[in-house]
Amino acid sequence: MTSTQSTTQSTTQSTGIVVIGAGVIGVCAAYYLWRAGHGVTVLDQGEVAAGSSYGNAGLIVPSHVTPLAAPGVIAQGMKWLFKPDSPFYIKPRADRALTSWLWKFRAACNAEQARRAMPLLRDLNLASLEEYKMLAGLEGLDFGFETRGLLHLYAGEQGERECEEILESAHQVGLDAHMVGREEVEALNPGAAILAPGGVYFPDDAHLDPARFVRGLARYLEERGVVFHTGRAATGFQLRDKRIAAVETDQGPVAADQVVLAGGAWSPAIAGALKLNLPIQAAKGYSFMIDGESLKLTTPLLLAEAKIAVTPLGGRIRFAGTLEMAGMDLSVNRRRVEAMRRAIPRYLEGVALDEVDAGQAWAGLRPCTPDGLPLLGRAPGVENLVVAAGHAMSGISLGPISGKLVAEVVDGETPSIPLGLLGVGRFG
Ligand SMILES: Cc1cc2nc3c(=O)[nH]c(=O)nc-3n(C[C@H](O)[C@H](O)[C@H](O)COP(=O)(O)OP(=O)(O)OC[C@H]3O[C@@H](n4cnc5c(N)ncnc54)[C@H](O)[C@@H]3O)c2cc1C
């Protein structure tokens, strides 16, 4: 992408809509805003897809209808809580924002919240999948989009129970899914040496190469007049009568009619300049790639007990997993990557894991809200700010529908999916 890096702009002229953050959410918002006829400028402190949108598993998962905050999560989480090589880990520390987040998370882990969230997550996911089908047809945009479904595999009894529960949740909201035995697992992945005895199959899930998608869509937009200022950080806001007149950056202000905040896990820090409290905690995950020769995978996998996603991406295989709440820290904890590597042979045979250097794993920060639902809509107290952040483990899945909803909100239209549960001010 031709970067407009370092273009110092001390403009007082409006540039239309300014989107902060060029991850999957910001770039999708830019696409739908551009399509609706707006002039759009996207700011990112790094490059396009510099954050969590780069090395994630790339799964588009209508099957994921259970939010992170769900009944039973606390009990399971307590077992894992301070175990440094478990799939879920909280780094013990005195941090008021974390304490407050955990309190709200605890309150959200109940059956009623899950019951309300599940149909909404289904609708958002299915609508997003339809948008992906449209985006995959755009001229010159190839991001490895494939609709091969997803196999959630178990290795033992605990995982089998988990798969059955996931199947039940999917059926409750009318999604297509069924349990599979070894034969069907092998048929879905001919040539791959899979040891897992079975799992649950979601035929409507899909996958893509996330960095190719976000960067490809940004390039598509840039060629059509959307301005990308990469290497330019939003540092504050110029406010006039409860409206943002300009976004302050480290290279001068950028005037704005409306602002979309899509800064992923960095969103609370950016919103802090407006005294807006966004309860988002960063949940770090890791990924690493191997050559596809030793595992001829065609259908993506989720390894139930290990909580690892395995995605075929253009002849290579990506393994992604772990959820570590350690603040805004992107350092790689080798012990946790090693734990991922050790868990894989329980499900898959002969995978060339020796070529993996744990210290070189990619790390990304999932932006997590206490109730597992994104924040999407107008911000309380600031008339021309729309927030689209907090997509946790589903930002790729929900990118296009989030972008579409942002454009609808900006234009004052009735959102195509009701946003009540996603309200930005819902945590007070
Ligand atoms: C290991 C792992 C696996 C995952 N797998 C999946 C999956 O299979 N499917 C799925 O749907 N989701 C998955 N996710 C979650 C997904 O990656 C995130 O939900 C999604 O990337 C969030 O997108 P975002 O645009 O909100 O944030 P980001 O991609 O993090 O983008 C935020 C952007 O804001 C920029 N920024 C920050 N501060 C500033 C500033 N002050 N000024 C300007 N720019 C700024 C950053 O540089 C960054 O580019 C996974 C995540 C991880 C870590």
CSV table of C-alpha atoms in Angstrom, one decimal, residues 61-411:
chain,number,residue,atom,x,y,z
A,61,VAL,CA,-17.7,-18.6,12.8
A,62,PRO,CA,-21.5,-18.4,12.9
A,63,SER,CA,-21.0,-21.4,15.1
A,64,HIS,CA,-19.6,-19.2,17.9
A,65,VAL,CA,-22.9,-18.0,19.3
A,66,THR,CA,-22.0,-18.4,23.0
A,67,PRO,CA,-20.4,-15.2,24.3
A,68,LEU,CA,-17.1,-15.3,26.3
A,69,ALA,CA,-19.2,-14.4,29.4
A,70,ALA,CA,-21.4,-17.5,29.8
A,71,PRO,CA,-22.6,-19.8,32.6
A,72,GLY,CA,-19.8,-22.2,33.7
A,73,VAL,CA,-17.0,-20.0,32.5
A,74,ILE,CA,-16.2,-18.7,36.0
A,75,ALA,CA,-15.9,-22.2,37.4
A,76,GLN,CA,-13.6,-23.4,34.5
A,77,GLY,CA,-11.7,-20.1,34.6
A,78,MET,CA,-11.0,-20.4,38.3
A,79,LYS,CA,-9.3,-23.8,37.6
A,80,TRP,CA,-7.1,-22.2,35.0
A,81,LEU,CA,-6.9,-18.7,36.4
A,82,PHE,CA,-3.3,-18.4,37.7
A,83,LYS,CA,-1.9,-21.5,35.9
A,84,PRO,CA,0.7,-20.0,33.5
A,85,ASP,CA,0.4,-22.8,30.9
A,86,SER,CA,-3.4,-23.1,30.8
A,87,PRO,CA,-5.4,-21.9,27.8
A,88,PHE,CA,-6.8,-19.0,29.9
A,89,TYR,CA,-4.6,-17.0,32.2
A,90,ILE,CA,-4.9,-13.7,34.1
A,91,LYS,CA,-1.6,-12.1,35.1
A,92,PRO,CA,-2.1,-11.2,38.8
A,93,ARG,CA,-1.7,-7.4,39.2
A,94,ALA,CA,-3.3,-4.4,41.0
A,95,ASP,CA,-5.2,-2.7,38.3
A,96,ARG,CA,-8.5,-0.9,38.9
A,97,ALA,CA,-9.7,-1.2,35.3
A,98,LEU,CA,-9.1,-5.0,35.4
A,99,THR,CA,-10.8,-5.4,38.8
A,100,SER,CA,-13.8,-3.5,37.6
A,101,TRP,CA,-13.8,-5.5,34.3
A,102,LEU,CA,-13.7,-8.8,36.2
A,103,TRP,CA,-16.6,-7.7,38.4
A,104,LYS,CA,-18.7,-6.9,35.4
A,105,PHE,CA,-17.6,-10.1,33.7
A,106,ARG,CA,-18.7,-12.1,36.7
A,107,ALA,CA,-22.1,-10.4,36.7
A,108,ALA,CA,-22.5,-11.2,33.0
A,109,CYS,CA,-21.8,-14.9,33.3
A,110,ASN,CA,-25.4,-16.0,33.6
A,111,ALA,CA,-27.9,-17.9,31.7
A,112,GLU,CA,-30.2,-14.9,31.0
A,113,GLN,CA,-27.3,-12.9,29.4
A,114,ALA,CA,-26.3,-15.9,27.3
A,115,ARG,CA,-30.0,-16.4,26.2
A,116,ARG,CA,-30.2,-12.8,25.0
A,117,ALA,CA,-26.8,-12.7,23.4
A,118,MET,CA,-27.0,-15.9,21.4
A,119,PRO,CA,-29.6,-15.0,18.8
A,120,LEU,CA,-28.0,-11.6,18.3
A,121,LEU,CA,-24.6,-13.2,17.8
A,122,ARG,CA,-26.2,-15.6,15.3
A,123,ASP,CA,-27.8,-12.8,13.4
A,124,LEU,CA,-24.6,-10.7,13.3
A,125,ASN,CA,-22.5,-13.7,12.3
A,126,LEU,CA,-24.8,-14.9,9.5
A,127,ALA,CA,-25.2,-11.3,8.1
A,128,SER,CA,-21.5,-10.9,8.2
A,129,LEU,CA,-20.9,-14.1,6.3
A,130,GLU,CA,-23.3,-12.9,3.6
A,131,GLU,CA,-21.3,-9.7,3.4
A,132,TYR,CA,-18.1,-11.7,3.0
A,133,LYS,CA,-19.6,-13.5,0.0
A,134,MET,CA,-20.2,-10.1,-1.6
A,135,LEU,CA,-16.8,-8.7,-0.7
A,136,ALA,CA,-15.1,-11.8,-2.1
A,137,GLY,CA,-16.5,-10.8,-5.5
A,138,LEU,CA,-15.1,-7.3,-5.5
A,139,GLU,CA,-12.7,-6.6,-8.4
A,140,GLY,CA,-9.1,-7.5,-7.6
A,141,LEU,CA,-9.8,-8.6,-4.0
A,142,ASP,CA,-8.7,-12.1,-3.3
A,143,PHE,CA,-8.3,-13.0,0.4
A,144,GLY,CA,-8.4,-16.8,0.4
A,145,PHE,CA,-12.1,-16.9,1.4
A,146,GLU,CA,-13.3,-20.5,1.6
A,147,THR,CA,-16.6,-22.0,2.8
A,148,ARG,CA,-15.5,-25.4,4.0
A,149,GLY,CA,-17.1,-25.3,7.5
A,150,LEU,CA,-15.3,-26.0,10.8
A,151,LEU,CA,-14.6,-29.1,12.7
A,152,HIS,CA,-14.5,-28.8,16.5
A,153,LEU,CA,-12.5,-31.9,17.5
A,154,TYR,CA,-12.3,-33.5,20.9
A,155,ALA,CA,-9.5,-35.7,22.2
A,156,GLY,CA,-11.2,-37.1,25.4
A,157,GLU,CA,-14.4,-37.2,27.4
A,158,GLN,CA,-14.2,-33.6,28.7
A,159,GLY,CA,-13.9,-32.3,25.1
A,160,GLU,CA,-16.6,-34.6,23.9
A,161,ARG,CA,-19.0,-33.2,26.5
A,162,GLU,CA,-18.0,-29.7,25.5
A,163,CYS,CA,-18.7,-30.5,21.8
A,164,GLU,CA,-22.1,-31.8,22.8
A,165,GLU,CA,-22.9,-28.6,24.7
A,166,ILE,CA,-21.7,-26.5,21.8
A,167,LEU,CA,-23.9,-28.5,19.4
A,168,GLU,CA,-26.9,-28.0,21.7
A,169,SER,CA,-26.3,-24.3,21.8
A,170,ALA,CA,-26.1,-24.1,18.0
A,171,HIS,CA,-29.3,-26.1,17.7
A,172,GLN,CA,-31.1,-23.9,20.2
A,173,VAL,CA,-30.6,-20.9,17.8
A,174,GLY,CA,-31.3,-22.9,14.7
A,175,LEU,CA,-27.8,-23.4,13.3
A,176,ASP,CA,-26.9,-26.4,11.2
A,177,ALA,CA,-24.4,-28.7,13.0
A,178,HIS,CA,-23.9,-32.4,13.7
A,179,MET,CA,-21.6,-34.7,15.7
A,180,VAL,CA,-19.1,-36.5,13.5
A,181,GLY,CA,-17.1,-39.7,14.0
A,182,ARG,CA,-13.7,-40.5,12.7
A,183,GLU,CA,-14.9,-41.5,9.2
A,184,GLU,CA,-16.5,-38.1,8.5
A,185,VAL,CA,-13.5,-36.3,10.1
A,186,GLU,CA,-11.2,-38.1,7.6
A,187,ALA,CA,-13.6,-37.5,4.7
A,188,LEU,CA,-13.5,-33.7,5.5
A,189,ASN,CA,-9.7,-33.7,5.6
A,190,PRO,CA,-8.5,-36.4,3.2
A,191,GLY,CA,-4.8,-37.2,3.7
A,192,ALA,CA,-4.5,-35.5,7.1
A,193,ALA,CA,-3.4,-37.8,10.0
A,194,ILE,CA,-6.1,-36.9,12.6
A,195,LEU,CA,-6.1,-38.8,15.8
A,196,ALA,CA,-9.1,-37.2,17.4
A,197,PRO,CA,-12.0,-39.7,17.6
A,198,GLY,CA,-14.7,-37.2,16.6
A,199,GLY,CA,-16.2,-33.8,17.1
A,200,VAL,CA,-18.9,-31.5,15.9
A,201,TYR,CA,-19.1,-30.2,12.4
A,202,PHE,CA,-20.4,-26.7,11.4
A,203,PRO,CA,-20.9,-26.8,7.6
A,204,ASP,CA,-21.7,-23.0,7.4
A,205,ASP,CA,-18.5,-21.7,8.9
A,206,ALA,CA,-15.8,-20.3,6.6
A,207,HIS,CA,-12.2,-19.0,6.7
A,208,LEU,CA,-9.9,-16.5,5.1
A,209,ASP,CA,-6.4,-15.0,5.3
A,210,PRO,CA,-7.0,-12.1,7.7
A,211,ALA,CA,-4.1,-9.9,6.8
A,212,ARG,CA,-4.7,-10.4,3.1
A,213,PHE,CA,-8.4,-9.4,3.6
A,214,VAL,CA,-7.7,-6.2,5.6
A,215,ARG,CA,-4.8,-5.1,3.5
A,216,GLY,CA,-6.5,-6.0,0.3
A,217,LEU,CA,-9.7,-4.1,1.2
A,218,ALA,CA,-7.6,-1.1,2.3
A,219,ARG,CA,-5.8,-1.1,-1.0
A,220,TYR,CA,-9.1,-1.4,-2.9
A,221,LEU,CA,-10.4,1.7,-0.9
A,222,GLU,CA,-7.2,3.7,-1.4
A,223,GLU,CA,-7.4,3.2,-5.1
A,224,ARG,CA,-10.9,4.7,-4.9
A,225,GLY,CA,-10.1,7.8,-3.0
A,226,VAL,CA,-10.2,6.8,0.7
A,227,VAL,CA,-7.2,8.4,2.5
A,228,PHE,CA,-5.0,6.2,4.7
A,229,HIS,CA,-2.6,8.0,7.1
A,230,THR,CA,-0.5,5.1,8.5
A,231,GLY,CA,2.2,5.7,11.0
A,232,ARG,CA,0.1,8.5,12.5
A,233,ALA,CA,-1.4,8.1,16.0
A,234,ALA,CA,-4.5,9.7,17.3
A,235,THR,CA,-3.5,11.5,20.5
A,236,GLY,CA,-6.6,13.5,21.5
A,237,PHE,CA,-9.6,15.5,20.2
A,238,GLN,CA,-10.5,19.1,19.6
A,239,LEU,CA,-14.0,19.4,21.1
A,240,ARG,CA,-16.6,22.1,20.4
A,241,ASP,CA,-20.0,22.0,22.1
A,242,LYS,CA,-19.9,18.3,22.7
A,243,ARG,CA,-18.8,17.7,19.1
A,244,ILE,CA,-15.4,16.6,17.9
A,245,ALA,CA,-14.1,19.2,15.5
A,246,ALA,CA,-10.8,17.5,14.8
A,247,VAL,CA,-8.8,14.4,15.8
A,248,GLU,CA,-5.4,15.4,17.2
A,249,THR,CA,-2.6,13.3,16.0
A,250,ASP,CA,1.2,13.2,16.5
A,251,GLN,CA,1.5,15.0,13.2
A,252,GLY,CA,-1.2,17.6,13.6
A,253,PRO,CA,-5.0,17.7,13.7
A,254,VAL,CA,-7.3,16.1,11.2
A,255,ALA,CA,-10.7,17.9,10.9
A,256,ALA,CA,-13.8,15.6,11.1
A,257,ASP,CA,-17.5,15.8,10.6
A,258,GLN,CA,-17.9,12.4,12.4
A,259,VAL,CA,-15.4,10.1,14.0
A,260,VAL,CA,-15.4,6.3,14.2
A,261,LEU,CA,-13.3,4.8,17.0
A,262,ALA,CA,-12.1,1.4,15.9
A,263,GLY,CA,-8.9,1.1,17.9
A,264,GLY,CA,-9.3,-2.5,19.1
A,265,ALA,CA,-7.7,-3.1,22.5
A,266,TRP,CA,-6.3,0.5,22.4
A,267,SER,CA,-9.8,2.0,22.3
A,268,PRO,CA,-10.0,2.7,26.0
A,269,ALA,CA,-6.8,4.7,26.0
A,270,ILE,CA,-7.9,6.7,23.0
A,271,ALA,CA,-11.4,7.3,24.4
A,272,GLY,CA,-9.8,8.4,27.7
A,273,ALA,CA,-9.0,11.8,26.1
A,274,LEU,CA,-12.8,12.3,25.9
A,275,LYS,CA,-13.3,11.1,29.5
A,276,LEU,CA,-15.3,8.2,28.0
A,277,ASN,CA,-14.9,4.9,29.9
A,278,LEU,CA,-14.8,1.9,27.6
A,279,PRO,CA,-14.5,-1.3,29.6
A,280,ILE,CA,-12.3,-3.3,27.3
A,281,GLN,CA,-9.4,-5.5,28.4
A,282,ALA,CA,-6.8,-6.9,26.1
A,283,ALA,CA,-6.7,-10.7,26.0
A,284,LYS,CA,-3.4,-11.8,24.3
A,285,GLY,CA,-3.3,-14.8,22.0
A,286,TYR,CA,-0.5,-16.3,19.9
A,287,SER,CA,-0.2,-17.9,16.6
A,288,PHE,CA,2.5,-19.7,14.6
A,289,MET,CA,2.7,-21.1,11.1
A,290,ILE,CA,4.1,-24.4,9.7
A,291,ASP,CA,4.5,-25.6,6.1
A,292,GLY,CA,1.4,-27.5,5.0
A,293,GLU,CA,3.2,-30.6,3.8
A,294,SER,CA,3.1,-32.4,7.2
A,295,LEU,CA,-0.6,-31.8,7.7
A,296,LYS,CA,-2.7,-31.8,4.6
A,297,LEU,CA,-5.6,-29.8,6.0
A,298,THR,CA,-8.5,-28.6,4.0
A,299,THR,CA,-11.2,-28.0,6.7
A,300,PRO,CA,-10.2,-25.8,9.6
A,301,LEU,CA,-10.2,-27.3,13.1
A,302,LEU,CA,-10.8,-26.2,16.6
A,303,LEU,CA,-9.1,-28.5,19.2
A,304,ALA,CA,-11.6,-28.5,22.0
A,305,GLU,CA,-9.7,-29.1,25.2
A,306,ALA,CA,-6.6,-27.3,24.0
A,307,LYS,CA,-8.6,-24.3,22.7
A,308,ILE,CA,-6.4,-24.1,19.6
A,309,ALA,CA,-7.6,-23.1,16.1
A,310,VAL,CA,-5.9,-24.8,13.1
A,311,THR,CA,-6.4,-23.0,9.8
A,312,PRO,CA,-5.2,-23.9,6.3
A,313,LEU,CA,-3.9,-20.6,4.7
A,314,GLY,CA,-2.5,-20.8,1.2
A,315,GLY,CA,-0.5,-24.0,1.5
A,316,ARG,CA,0.5,-23.3,5.1
A,317,ILE,CA,-1.1,-24.0,8.4
A,318,ARG,CA,-1.7,-21.5,11.2
A,319,PHE,CA,-2.1,-22.6,14.8
A,320,ALA,CA,-3.7,-19.9,17.1
A,321,GLY,CA,-4.7,-20.0,20.7
A,322,THR,CA,-4.5,-19.0,24.4
A,323,LEU,CA,-6.2,-16.2,26.1
A,324,GLU,CA,-3.9,-14.2,28.5
A,325,MET,CA,-5.0,-11.1,30.3
A,326,ALA,CA,-1.8,-9.3,30.9
A,327,GLY,CA,-2.7,-5.8,29.9
A,328,MET,CA,-1.3,-4.0,26.8
A,329,ASP,CA,1.7,-6.3,26.6
A,330,LEU,CA,2.6,-7.9,23.3
A,331,SER,CA,5.7,-9.8,24.6
A,332,VAL,CA,5.7,-13.5,23.8
A,333,ASN,CA,5.5,-15.9,26.8
A,334,ARG,CA,7.4,-18.9,25.5
A,335,ARG,CA,6.0,-21.2,28.1
A,336,ARG,CA,2.4,-20.6,26.9
A,337,VAL,CA,3.4,-21.1,23.2
A,338,GLU,CA,5.3,-24.3,24.2
A,339,ALA,CA,2.1,-25.5,26.0
A,340,MET,CA,0.2,-25.0,22.7
A,341,ARG,CA,2.8,-26.9,20.8
A,342,ARG,CA,2.7,-29.8,23.3
A,343,ALA,CA,-1.1,-30.1,23.1
A,344,ILE,CA,-1.3,-30.6,19.3
A,345,PRO,CA,0.0,-34.2,19.0
A,346,ARG,CA,-3.0,-35.3,21.1
A,347,TYR,CA,-5.2,-34.5,18.0
A,348,LEU,CA,-2.9,-34.6,15.0
A,349,GLU,CA,-0.1,-37.0,14.0
A,350,GLY,CA,3.2,-36.2,12.4
A,351,VAL,CA,2.9,-32.4,12.4
A,352,ALA,CA,6.2,-30.7,11.7
A,353,LEU,CA,6.3,-28.8,15.0
A,354,ASP,CA,10.1,-28.8,15.2
A,355,GLU,CA,10.3,-26.0,12.8
A,356,VAL,CA,8.4,-23.7,15.2
A,357,ASP,CA,10.4,-21.3,17.2
A,358,ALA,CA,8.2,-20.4,20.2
A,359,GLY,CA,10.0,-17.1,20.7
A,360,GLN,CA,9.0,-16.0,17.2
A,361,ALA,CA,5.3,-16.6,17.6
A,362,TRP,CA,3.0,-13.7,16.6
A,363,ALA,CA,1.0,-12.1,19.5
A,364,GLY,CA,-2.2,-10.2,19.2
A,365,LEU,CA,-4.5,-8.4,21.7
A,366,ARG,CA,-8.2,-9.4,21.5
A,367,PRO,CA,-10.4,-6.4,22.7
A,368,CYS,CA,-12.7,-8.0,25.2
A,369,THR,CA,-15.8,-6.4,26.9
A,370,PRO,CA,-17.1,-7.9,30.2
A,371,ASP,CA,-20.3,-9.4,28.5
A,372,GLY,CA,-18.5,-10.7,25.4
A,373,LEU,CA,-20.5,-8.4,23.0
A,374,PRO,CA,-18.9,-5.6,21.0
A,375,LEU,CA,-19.5,-1.9,21.8
A,376,LEU,CA,-21.2,-0.5,18.7
A,377,GLY,CA,-23.1,2.7,18.3
A,378,ARG,CA,-23.0,6.4,19.3
A,379,ALA,CA,-21.0,7.3,22.3
A,380,PRO,CA,-22.8,9.0,25.2
A,381,GLY,CA,-21.9,12.6,25.6
A,382,VAL,CA,-20.2,13.2,22.3
A,383,GLU,CA,-22.6,13.9,19.4
A,384,ASN,CA,-20.5,12.9,16.4
A,385,LEU,CA,-18.5,9.8,17.8
A,386,VAL,CA,-19.4,6.2,16.8
A,387,VAL,CA,-17.6,3.4,18.7
A,388,ALA,CA,-17.0,0.1,17.1
A,389,ALA,CA,-14.7,-1.9,19.3
A,390,GLY,CA,-14.6,-4.9,21.7
A,391,HIS,CA,-15.0,-7.7,19.3
A,392,ALA,CA,-13.0,-10.1,21.4
A,393,MET,CA,-12.5,-13.4,19.6
A,394,SER,CA,-14.9,-12.6,16.7
A,395,GLY,CA,-13.6,-9.4,15.1
A,396,ILE,CA,-12.9,-11.2,11.8
A,397,SER,CA,-16.3,-13.0,11.8
A,398,LEU,CA,-18.1,-9.7,12.6
A,399,GLY,CA,-16.0,-7.2,10.6
A,400,PRO,CA,-18.2,-6.7,7.6
A,401,ILE,CA,-21.5,-6.5,9.5
A,402,SER,CA,-19.9,-4.1,12.1
A,403,GLY,CA,-18.7,-1.9,9.2
A,404,LYS,CA,-22.2,-1.9,7.7
A,405,LEU,CA,-23.9,-1.1,11.0
A,406,VAL,CA,-21.4,1.8,11.6
A,407,ALA,CA,-22.4,3.3,8.2
A,408,GLU,CA,-26.1,2.9,9.1
A,409,VAL,CA,-25.6,4.7,12.5
A,410,VAL,CA,-23.5,7.5,10.9
A,411,ASP,CA,-26.3,8.0,8.4
